[in-house]
Short mmCIF file of C-alpha atoms in Angstrom, two decimals:
data_model
loop_
_atom_site.label_atom_id
_atom_site.label_comp_id
_atom_site.label_asym_id
_atom_site.label_seq_id
_atom_site.Cartn_x
_atom_site.Cartn_y
_atom_site.Cartn_z
CA MET A 1 29.59 24.34 7.55
CA GLY A 2 29.24 26.06 10.91
CA LEU A 3 26.68 28.50 9.60
CA LEU A 4 24.63 25.81 7.93
CA THR A 5 24.55 23.73 11.12
CA MET A 6 23.45 26.79 13.02
CA ILE A 7 20.62 27.45 10.62
CA ARG A 8 19.59 23.86 10.89
CA SER A 9 19.59 23.84 14.66
CA LEU A 10 17.56 27.05 14.67
CA LYS A 11 15.00 25.41 12.48
CA ARG A 12 14.79 22.49 14.85
CA LYS A 13 14.04 24.74 17.78
CA GLU A 14 11.18 26.33 15.93
CA GLY A 15 9.56 22.95 15.98
CA GLU A 16 9.84 21.60 12.50
CA ALA A 17 9.72 17.94 11.70
CA ARG A 18 10.28 16.23 8.40
CA LEU A 19 8.28 13.19 7.49
CA LEU A 20 8.62 11.02 4.45
CA VAL A 21 5.62 9.20 3.01
CA LEU A 22 6.50 6.23 0.83
CA GLY A 23 4.86 3.08 -0.48
CA LEU A 24 3.95 1.34 -3.73
CA ASP A 25 1.76 3.04 -6.29
CA ASN A 26 -1.93 2.86 -5.48
CA ALA A 27 -1.28 2.29 -1.75
CA GLY A 28 -3.07 5.54 -0.90
CA LYS A 29 -0.27 7.92 0.12
CA THR A 30 -1.73 11.06 -1.41
CA THR A 31 -5.24 10.19 -0.24
CA ILE A 32 -4.00 9.88 3.36
CA LEU A 33 -2.26 13.24 3.18
CA LYS A 34 -5.22 15.01 1.65
CA SER A 35 -7.54 13.37 4.14
CA LEU A 36 -5.32 14.57 7.00
CA SER A 37 -5.40 18.12 5.73
CA GLU A 38 -9.15 17.86 5.11
CA GLU A 39 -8.94 18.31 1.39
CA ASP A 40 -11.25 16.81 -1.19
CA ILE A 41 -10.23 13.20 -1.99
CA THR A 42 -12.69 12.39 -4.76
CA THR A 43 -10.28 12.93 -7.62
CA ILE A 44 -6.70 11.88 -7.05
CA THR A 45 -4.40 10.99 -9.90
CA PRO A 46 -1.19 8.97 -9.58
CA THR A 47 1.65 11.12 -8.24
CA GLN A 48 4.34 11.35 -10.90
CA GLY A 49 6.92 13.34 -8.98
CA PHE A 50 6.35 14.44 -5.42
CA ASN A 51 4.14 16.69 -3.31
CA ILE A 52 5.32 18.57 -0.26
CA LYS A 53 2.65 19.27 2.31
CA SER A 54 2.75 21.35 5.44
CA LEU A 55 0.66 20.30 8.42
CA SER A 56 0.43 22.02 11.77
CA ARG A 57 0.04 19.84 14.81
CA ASP A 58 0.51 20.47 18.55
CA GLY A 59 2.55 23.56 17.74
CA PHE A 60 4.73 21.51 15.44
CA ASN A 61 5.13 22.25 11.78
CA LEU A 62 5.28 19.03 9.84
CA LYS A 63 6.78 19.05 6.38
CA ILE A 64 5.59 15.95 4.65
CA TRP A 65 7.11 14.71 1.42
CA ASP A 66 4.82 12.44 -0.55
CA ILE A 67 6.64 10.67 -3.35
CA GLY A 68 5.12 8.66 -6.20
CA GLY A 69 5.29 4.89 -5.93
CA GLN A 70 5.46 3.67 -9.52
CA LYS A 71 8.30 1.36 -10.31
CA THR A 72 9.99 3.96 -12.49
CA ILE A 73 9.95 6.54 -9.68
CA ARG A 74 11.11 4.29 -6.84
CA PRO A 75 14.84 4.80 -7.47
CA TYR A 76 14.30 8.45 -6.53
CA TRP A 77 13.25 7.47 -3.00
CA GLN A 78 16.93 7.05 -2.19
CA VAL A 79 17.67 10.47 -3.66
CA VAL A 80 15.06 12.12 -1.44
CA VAL A 81 16.41 10.31 1.63
CA GLU A 82 19.83 11.66 0.70
CA ILE A 83 18.50 15.20 0.29
CA GLN A 84 16.79 15.10 3.68
CA ARG A 85 19.95 13.88 5.31
CA ASN A 86 22.19 16.43 3.67
CA TYR A 87 20.02 19.45 4.29
CA PHE A 88 18.03 18.61 7.40
CA ASP A 89 20.30 16.14 9.23
CA GLN A 90 17.75 13.41 8.95
CA THR A 91 14.21 12.42 8.25
CA ASP A 92 12.34 12.50 11.57
CA ALA A 93 9.96 9.69 10.72
CA LEU A 94 9.15 7.42 7.85
CA ILE A 95 5.53 6.72 7.06
CA TYR A 96 5.17 3.67 4.89
CA VAL A 97 1.76 3.05 3.35
CA ILE A 98 0.55 -0.36 2.24
CA ASP A 99 -2.64 -1.58 0.62
CA SER A 100 -3.49 -4.27 3.16
CA SER A 101 -6.10 -5.85 0.89
CA ASP A 102 -3.66 -6.54 -1.93
CA ARG A 103 -1.78 -9.59 -0.66
CA LYS A 104 -0.14 -10.24 -3.99
CA ARG A 105 1.77 -6.99 -3.84
CA LEU A 106 2.67 -7.21 -0.16
CA GLU A 107 5.82 -9.09 -1.10
CA GLU A 108 6.84 -6.36 -3.51
CA SER A 109 6.04 -3.83 -0.80
CA HIS A 110 8.19 -5.76 1.63
CA TYR A 111 11.09 -5.78 -0.81
CA GLU A 112 11.02 -2.01 -1.31
CA LEU A 113 10.74 -1.35 2.43
CA SER A 114 13.63 -3.63 3.26
CA GLN A 115 15.77 -1.79 0.71
CA LEU A 116 14.90 1.49 2.39
CA LEU A 117 15.59 0.29 5.93
CA GLN A 118 18.94 -1.19 4.95
CA ASP A 119 20.09 2.29 4.00
CA ASP A 120 22.46 3.69 6.64
CA LYS A 121 20.89 7.09 6.21
CA MET A 122 17.60 5.77 7.55
CA GLY A 123 19.24 4.30 10.66
CA GLY A 124 17.12 4.69 13.78
CA VAL A 125 14.35 6.62 12.02
CA PRO A 126 10.95 5.70 13.57
CA LEU A 127 8.69 3.83 11.19
CA LEU A 128 4.93 4.04 11.01
CA VAL A 129 3.22 1.56 8.73
CA PHE A 130 -0.21 2.73 7.65
CA ALA A 131 -2.11 -0.49 6.90
CA ASN A 132 -4.49 1.25 4.55
CA LYS A 133 -7.73 0.13 2.90
CA GLN A 134 -8.99 -1.69 5.98
CA ASP A 135 -12.51 -0.99 4.70
CA LEU A 136 -11.98 -3.60 1.98
CA MET A 137 -12.73 -7.28 2.43
CA GLY A 138 -9.82 -9.54 3.31
CA ALA A 139 -7.52 -6.80 4.58
CA ALA A 140 -4.52 -8.24 6.46
CA GLU A 141 -4.33 -7.78 10.25
CA ALA A 142 -1.54 -6.11 12.23
CA GLY A 143 0.25 -9.29 13.31
CA GLU A 144 0.16 -10.73 9.83
CA ILE A 145 1.52 -7.54 8.31
CA ALA A 146 4.33 -7.42 10.87
CA GLU A 147 5.39 -10.88 9.76
CA LEU A 148 4.91 -10.35 6.03
CA LEU A 149 6.94 -7.14 6.07
CA GLU A 150 9.44 -8.75 8.48
CA LEU A 151 9.11 -5.88 10.91
CA THR A 152 9.67 -8.36 13.74
CA SER A 153 13.39 -8.52 12.93
CA ILE A 154 13.82 -4.78 13.51
CA ARG A 155 15.61 -3.88 16.77
CA ASP A 156 17.21 -0.53 16.04
CA ARG A 157 14.14 1.69 15.71
CA PRO A 158 10.63 1.97 17.10
CA TRP A 159 7.87 0.97 14.73
CA GLN A 160 4.10 0.84 14.81
CA ILE A 161 1.39 -0.56 12.56
CA GLN A 162 -1.71 1.57 12.30
CA ALA A 163 -4.75 0.07 10.64
CA CYS A 164 -6.54 2.79 8.73
CA SER A 165 -8.80 3.72 5.88
CA ALA A 166 -7.85 6.88 4.03
CA LYS A 167 -11.26 6.85 2.40
CA THR A 168 -13.26 6.99 5.63
CA GLY A 169 -10.53 8.70 7.64
CA THR A 170 -10.42 6.10 10.45
CA GLY A 171 -7.07 5.45 12.08
CA LEU A 172 -5.26 8.41 10.49
CA GLN A 173 -5.30 10.63 13.60
CA GLU A 174 -4.11 7.76 15.80
CA GLY A 175 -1.21 7.14 13.44
CA MET A 176 -0.19 10.79 13.43
CA GLU A 177 -0.37 10.86 17.23
CA TRP A 178 2.19 8.08 17.37
CA VAL A 179 4.42 9.93 14.91
CA MET A 180 4.20 13.11 17.00
CA LYS A 181 5.31 11.20 20.11
CA GLN A 182 8.37 9.92 18.26
CA VAL A 183 9.25 13.32 16.82
CA LYS A 184 9.09 15.20 20.15
CA MET B 1 52.45 0.93 33.36
CA PHE B 2 49.49 3.25 33.69
CA GLY B 3 48.13 1.91 30.44
CA LEU B 4 48.22 -1.58 31.83
CA LEU B 5 46.40 -0.55 34.98
CA TYR B 6 43.82 1.33 32.97
CA ASN B 7 43.17 -1.66 30.77
CA PHE B 8 42.82 -3.83 33.85
CA TYR B 9 40.31 -1.35 35.29
CA LYS B 10 38.35 -1.29 32.05
CA PHE B 11 38.37 -5.07 31.96
CA CYS B 12 36.96 -5.28 35.48
CA LYS B 13 34.33 -2.67 34.75
CA LYS B 14 33.23 -4.44 31.63
CA LYS B 15 32.98 -7.67 33.53
CA SER B 16 30.83 -6.20 36.26
CA GLU B 17 28.41 -4.49 33.89
CA ARG B 18 25.90 -6.92 32.58
CA LYS B 19 23.36 -6.56 29.85
CA ILE B 20 20.02 -8.28 29.85
CA THR B 21 17.03 -8.14 27.58
CA LEU B 22 13.42 -8.38 28.72
CA ALA B 23 10.15 -8.56 26.83
CA LEU B 24 7.18 -6.67 28.23
CA LEU B 25 4.08 -8.71 27.45
CA GLY B 26 0.42 -8.88 28.43
CA LEU B 27 -2.98 -8.20 26.91
CA ASP B 28 -3.86 -4.85 25.39
CA ASN B 29 -4.84 -2.25 27.97
CA ALA B 30 -2.98 -4.07 30.77
CA GLY B 31 -0.74 -1.03 31.21
CA LYS B 32 2.58 -2.18 29.72
CA THR B 33 3.65 1.10 28.13
CA THR B 34 2.53 3.16 31.12
CA LEU B 35 4.41 0.85 33.48
CA LEU B 36 7.57 1.19 31.43
CA ASN B 37 7.24 4.98 31.31
CA THR B 38 6.77 5.11 35.08
CA ILE B 39 9.83 2.97 35.76
CA LYS B 40 11.84 5.22 33.45
CA GLY B 41 10.59 8.19 35.47
CA GLU B 42 8.47 9.62 32.68
CA VAL B 43 5.32 9.93 34.74
CA GLN B 44 2.06 11.40 33.41
CA GLN B 45 2.69 10.50 29.80
CA VAL B 46 -0.48 9.77 27.90
CA THR B 47 -0.17 6.52 25.99
CA SER B 48 -2.02 5.13 23.00
CA PRO B 49 -2.39 1.46 22.05
CA THR B 50 0.88 -0.08 20.87
CA PHE B 51 0.75 -2.08 17.67
CA GLY B 52 4.43 -2.45 17.18
CA PHE B 53 7.77 -2.42 18.89
CA ASN B 54 9.67 0.03 21.04
CA SER B 55 12.84 -0.58 22.98
CA SER B 56 14.03 1.28 26.09
CA THR B 57 17.00 0.94 28.37
CA LEU B 58 16.88 0.88 32.17
CA GLN B 59 19.56 0.61 34.82
CA GLU B 60 19.07 -1.62 37.84
CA GLY B 61 22.16 -2.17 39.97
CA LYS B 62 24.92 -3.43 37.71
CA TYR B 63 22.42 -4.44 35.08
CA LYS B 64 21.76 -2.55 31.91
CA ILE B 65 18.30 -3.74 30.94
CA GLU B 66 16.92 -3.45 27.46
CA VAL B 67 13.14 -3.76 27.45
CA PHE B 68 11.13 -4.63 24.35
CA ASP B 69 7.71 -3.07 24.68
CA LEU B 70 5.37 -4.98 22.38
CA GLY B 71 1.72 -4.46 21.54
CA GLY B 72 -0.80 -6.77 23.20
CA GLY B 73 -3.76 -6.44 20.85
CA LYS B 74 -5.52 -9.58 19.74
CA THR B 75 -4.30 -9.23 16.16
CA PHE B 76 -0.75 -8.59 17.29
CA ARG B 77 0.02 -11.24 19.91
CA SER B 78 1.16 -13.71 17.28
CA VAL B 79 4.43 -11.83 16.85
CA TRP B 80 5.52 -12.14 20.51
CA SER B 81 7.17 -15.46 19.75
CA LYS B 82 9.60 -13.73 17.37
CA TYR B 83 11.36 -12.04 20.27
CA LEU B 84 11.54 -14.84 22.81
CA ALA B 85 14.89 -16.27 21.73
CA GLU B 86 16.82 -13.14 22.66
CA VAL B 87 15.25 -12.32 26.04
CA HIS B 88 16.57 -13.39 29.44
CA ALA B 89 13.16 -13.14 31.09
CA ILE B 90 9.58 -11.94 30.65
CA VAL B 91 7.70 -9.16 32.38
CA TYR B 92 4.02 -10.02 32.16
CA VAL B 93 1.47 -7.35 33.00
CA VAL B 94 -2.11 -8.11 33.99
CA ASP B 95 -4.96 -5.68 34.50
CA ALA B 96 -5.91 -6.96 37.96
CA ALA B 97 -9.09 -4.90 37.93
CA ASP B 98 -10.45 -6.72 34.89
CA SER B 99 -10.94 -10.29 36.10
CA GLN B 100 -13.14 -11.05 33.11
CA ARG B 101 -10.09 -11.15 30.90
CA PHE B 102 -8.01 -13.41 33.17
CA GLU B 103 -8.93 -16.42 31.05
CA GLU B 104 -7.76 -14.69 27.86
CA SER B 105 -4.59 -13.54 29.60
CA LYS B 106 -3.94 -17.05 30.88
CA LYS B 107 -4.21 -18.39 27.34
CA ALA B 108 -1.85 -15.73 25.95
CA LEU B 109 0.72 -16.42 28.67
CA HIS B 110 0.38 -20.14 28.13
CA ASP B 111 1.12 -19.71 24.41
CA VAL B 112 4.30 -17.81 25.29
CA LEU B 113 5.45 -20.49 27.72
CA GLU B 114 4.90 -23.19 25.10
CA CYS B 115 7.75 -21.76 23.05
CA HIS B 116 10.90 -23.79 23.57
CA TYR B 117 13.04 -20.64 23.83
CA MET B 118 11.18 -19.94 27.08
CA ARG B 119 12.26 -22.94 29.09
CA GLU B 120 13.84 -22.11 32.44
CA LYS B 121 13.38 -18.38 31.94
CA ALA B 122 11.78 -16.40 34.76
CA ILE B 123 8.50 -14.49 34.63
CA LEU B 124 7.83 -11.34 36.59
CA VAL B 125 4.07 -10.81 36.83
CA PHE B 126 2.73 -7.36 37.65
CA ALA B 127 -0.87 -7.36 38.92
CA ASN B 128 -1.42 -3.80 37.77
CA LYS B 129 -4.12 -1.18 38.47
CA GLN B 130 -4.31 -1.79 42.23
CA ASP B 131 -5.70 1.74 42.58
CA LEU B 132 -9.03 0.58 41.14
CA PRO B 133 -11.67 -0.74 43.57
CA THR B 134 -12.23 -3.95 41.60
CA ALA B 135 -8.54 -4.93 41.67
CA SER B 136 -7.83 -8.58 42.46
CA THR B 137 -5.16 -9.57 44.97
CA ALA B 138 -1.93 -11.31 44.00
CA ALA B 139 -3.39 -14.64 45.11
CA GLU B 140 -6.41 -14.21 42.85
CA VAL B 141 -4.16 -13.35 39.93
CA VAL B 142 -2.08 -16.49 40.57
CA LYS B 143 -5.29 -18.48 40.40
CA GLY B 144 -6.65 -16.60 37.39
CA LEU B 145 -3.51 -17.14 35.33
CA GLY B 146 -3.14 -20.74 36.44
CA LEU B 147 0.37 -20.06 37.72
CA ALA B 148 0.22 -22.96 40.18
CA THR B 149 1.10 -25.34 37.36
CA CYS B 150 3.62 -23.01 35.74
CA ARG B 151 7.05 -24.63 35.63
CA ASN B 152 8.98 -21.42 35.01
CA SER B 153 10.13 -19.47 38.05
CA HIS B 154 7.71 -16.65 38.66
CA ASN B 155 6.69 -14.05 41.17
CA VAL B 156 3.62 -11.81 41.33
CA PHE B 157 3.86 -8.16 42.39
CA PRO B 158 0.70 -6.08 42.87
CA CYS B 159 1.32 -2.52 41.71
CA THR B 160 -0.09 0.75 40.41
CA ALA B 161 1.69 1.88 37.26
CA LYS B 162 -0.27 5.07 36.75
CA THR B 163 0.88 7.42 39.48
CA PRO B 164 -1.48 10.27 40.33
CA ALA B 165 0.05 13.74 39.99
CA GLY B 166 2.30 14.70 42.86
CA THR B 167 2.67 11.27 44.43
CA ALA B 168 5.72 9.03 44.50
CA VAL B 169 6.25 6.23 42.02
CA ASP B 170 5.05 2.85 43.27
CA GLU B 171 8.04 1.25 44.97
CA ARG B 172 6.75 -2.23 44.07
CA LEU B 173 7.75 -1.72 40.43
CA ARG B 174 11.44 -1.51 41.38
CA GLU B 175 10.99 -4.32 43.86
CA GLY B 176 9.74 -6.56 41.08
CA LEU B 177 12.67 -5.66 38.86
CA ARG B 178 15.07 -6.31 41.72
CA TRP B 179 13.60 -9.76 42.22
CA LEU B 180 13.99 -10.49 38.52
CA THR B 181 17.59 -9.30 38.24
CA GLY B 182 18.40 -11.20 41.43
CA PHE B 183 17.06 -14.36 39.87
CA ILE B 184 18.95 -13.81 36.62
CA ASP B 185 22.08 -13.00 38.58
CA ARG B 186 22.30 -16.51 39.96
CA GLU B 187 22.28 -18.12 36.53
CA TYR B 188 23.71 -15.36 34.44
CA GLY B 189 26.63 -17.24 32.92
CA ARG B 190 24.65 -20.18 31.67
CA LEU B 191 21.53 -18.22 30.73
CA ASN B 192 23.41 -15.52 28.85
CA SER B 193 25.43 -17.92 26.73
CA ARG B 194 22.26 -19.78 25.89
CA VAL B 195 20.47 -16.56 24.91
CA GLU B 196 23.40 -15.53 22.73
CA ALA B 197 23.52 -18.90 21.00
CA GLU B 198 19.77 -19.00 20.39
CA THR B 199 19.70 -15.42 19.14
CA GLN B 200 22.42 -16.32 16.68
CA GLU B 201 20.41 -19.35 15.61
CA VAL B 202 17.31 -17.27 14.92
CA ARG B 203 19.30 -14.60 13.05
CA GLN B 204 20.87 -17.21 10.82
CA GLU B 205 17.50 -18.73 10.08
CA GLU B 206 16.17 -15.28 9.21
CA ALA B 207 19.11 -14.57 6.94
CA ARG B 208 18.60 -17.90 5.21
CA LYS B 209 14.92 -17.16 4.60
CA LYS B 210 15.75 -13.71 3.32
CA LYS B 211 18.24 -15.13 0.86
CA GLU B 212 15.67 -17.63 -0.33
CA ARG B 213 13.08 -14.94 -0.80
CA ASP B 214 15.42 -12.59 -2.64
CA GLU B 215 16.35 -15.45 -4.94
CA ARG B 216 12.67 -16.19 -5.58
CA LEU B 217 11.93 -12.53 -6.30
CA ARG B 218 14.88 -12.34 -8.67
CA ARG B 219 13.68 -15.41 -10.55
CA GLN B 220 10.15 -14.02 -10.75
CA ARG B 221 11.48 -10.80 -12.19
CA GLU B 222 13.55 -12.64 -14.78
CA GLU B 223 10.54 -14.75 -15.69
CA ARG B 224 8.42 -11.63 -16.16
CA LEU B 225 11.08 -10.08 -18.36
CA ARG B 226 11.35 -13.22 -20.45
CA GLN B 227 7.60 -13.41 -20.92
CA GLN B 228 7.49 -9.80 -21.94
CA LYS B 229 10.25 -10.29 -24.47
CA GLU B 230 8.52 -13.34 -25.90
CA GLU B 231 5.29 -11.46 -26.23
CA GLU B 232 7.06 -8.70 -28.07
CA ASP B 233 8.73 -11.16 -30.40
CA ARG B 234 5.41 -12.79 -31.07
CA ALA B 235 3.78 -9.45 -31.75
CA ARG B 236 6.51 -8.64 -34.27
CA GLU B 237 5.97 -11.98 -35.98
CA VAL B 238 2.25 -11.39 -36.14
CA GLU B 239 2.88 -8.00 -37.62
CA LYS B 240 4.99 -9.55 -40.34
CA GLU B 241 2.32 -12.13 -40.98
CA ASN B 242 -0.29 -9.43 -41.15
CA ALA B 243 1.66 -7.55 -43.74
CA LEU B 244 1.53 -10.70 -45.84
CA HIS B 245 -2.21 -11.01 -45.33
CA ASN B 246 -2.75 -7.50 -46.50
CA GLY B 247 -2.16 -8.60 -50.02
CA GLN B 248 1.50 -7.84 -50.41
CA GLY B 249 2.43 -11.42 -51.02
CA PRO B 250 0.73 -13.69 -53.56
CA ALA B 251 -2.07 -15.92 -52.31
CA LEU B 252 -0.03 -19.03 -53.00
CA LEU B 253 2.66 -17.92 -50.55
CA THR B 254 0.25 -17.25 -47.64
CA LEU B 255 -1.09 -20.77 -47.42
CA PRO B 256 2.10 -22.70 -46.78
CA VAL B 257 3.27 -20.07 -44.31
CA ASN B 258 0.07 -20.45 -42.32
CA GLY B 259 0.29 -24.19 -42.50
CA GLN B 260 3.79 -24.08 -41.13
CA LEU B 261 3.10 -21.64 -38.36
CA GLU B 262 0.24 -23.36 -36.67
CA PRO B 263 1.92 -26.57 -35.53
CA GLN B 264 4.82 -24.47 -34.29
CA GLU B 265 2.55 -22.36 -32.16
CA ALA B 266 0.71 -25.24 -30.54
CA PRO B 267 3.43 -26.70 -28.29
CA GLU B 268 4.43 -23.24 -27.03
CA PRO B 269 3.26 -23.33 -23.37
CA LEU B 270 3.73 -19.69 -22.53
CA VAL B 271 0.73 -17.35 -22.66
CA PRO B 272 -0.85 -18.86 -25.76
CA GLN B 273 -4.18 -17.31 -24.91
CA GLN B 274 -2.86 -13.80 -24.64
CA ALA B 275 -0.98 -14.16 -27.87
CA GLY B 276 -4.12 -15.48 -29.52
CA GLU B 277 -6.02 -12.48 -28.30
CA LYS B 278 -3.41 -10.21 -29.73
CA VAL B 279 -3.59 -11.91 -33.07
CA GLN B 280 -7.33 -11.51 -32.93
CA ALA B 281 -7.01 -7.89 -31.96
CA LEU B 282 -4.68 -7.28 -34.85
CA HIS B 283 -7.02 -8.95 -37.27
CA ASN B 284 -9.79 -6.78 -35.97
CA GLY B 285 -7.71 -3.75 -36.66
CA VAL B 286 -7.21 -2.81 -32.99
CA ALA B 287 -3.90 -1.27 -32.09
CA LEU B 288 -1.42 -3.57 -30.46
CA GLY B 289 -1.34 -3.08 -26.70
CA LEU B 290 2.29 -3.31 -25.81
CA PRO B 291 3.15 -3.25 -22.10
CA HIS B 292 3.54 0.28 -20.78
CA THR B 293 6.66 -0.15 -18.79
CA ILE B 294 9.67 -2.23 -19.39
CA GLU B 295 10.88 -3.57 -16.07
CA ARG B 296 14.51 -3.85 -15.30
#
């Protein structure tokens, strides 16, 4: 145990942060990640398992886990949260991606998020909500999203809504800036 | 004996330490997050627009103050009201150098004060950005926000939240806080029990709504499952029927079966169209499109 903790604390000092990217299928998780690392986003297929991406930022090394959002995969979200807790103490920030133009599925999105936040292992973890697909007509605004996802009842962690469009790249940097402030 | 004394000491200490909650409000770009950072002693932090919630703790005298820092953007102000039940007072920040937005700020503040959880709670107004040449005085801010008709206790403090490198933190920030805690101090007993009761009220209401919603979601899921099952049953029936059509059974047998089936199908309210399409698709020789996933 002692050795493992030591290794962990060493890793922390090197400036590593672990982020988790979750959200329903088709919300745009993988597109956001690829856009952030300036990769081609023209052909993206649904993520069946998960991708792990490394991003360097302000001398920090971000390890980002992007997990598929299909209904059949969602039970594994809890497993990944567990893994992060067991091996790396905790997830440093949770990035939750929603398709803000799809109001019908916002309720489903809300349900999955509330399940995640109820988990003790996610206690106090900062939450960034990427309100994606703002380039589409009828996208929900920040205040509306906060109410629909019931973020306004959260008191035990900082959270932020960042309007963005993974397709055009707007808002992504601002969101990551907020995450970096929480991680430091 | 010592245990008794120690408990008595702890009891006194607990009694003298008081907790209060404040909400930091104001339009976007008024300087709320910077002001909070400065009070906390984290000077020179670069901030970005807040579209969310962050809570910090301050100490002022015997008060442990929890501050909710909320975003002030136009699309975000609507959520302020969700926090008002559990605060003891409001800190309202105005960009005094931007008199063009006083009207908008006045409206936003007015909306907050309309809320019935706000009655008799104090407002500490910071007329921020006094370092800028266009900054309005406290009197002008009072006029701009229409505070003359405000029935809540209030006080305006001009200040400069953004401290230039190497200079001391603006003393007026602490002064403002001291005024606010002093005000709360006088009514603490009554105010605090009211805040606790109203917070409880809001929490219960939230829990009730959550229960309702979960119930609704559960019912929706069951309904979806039922529909799916029915569709499958129907598809199986159609398959059987099709087998008959394909000349296995004698012609005489097909007719009465068809005649019996049709009136049975008609009163079925659930997805008749889809089922019809499937029948059609089967007749046309297209493979049956069963749902891909079975939800549980």
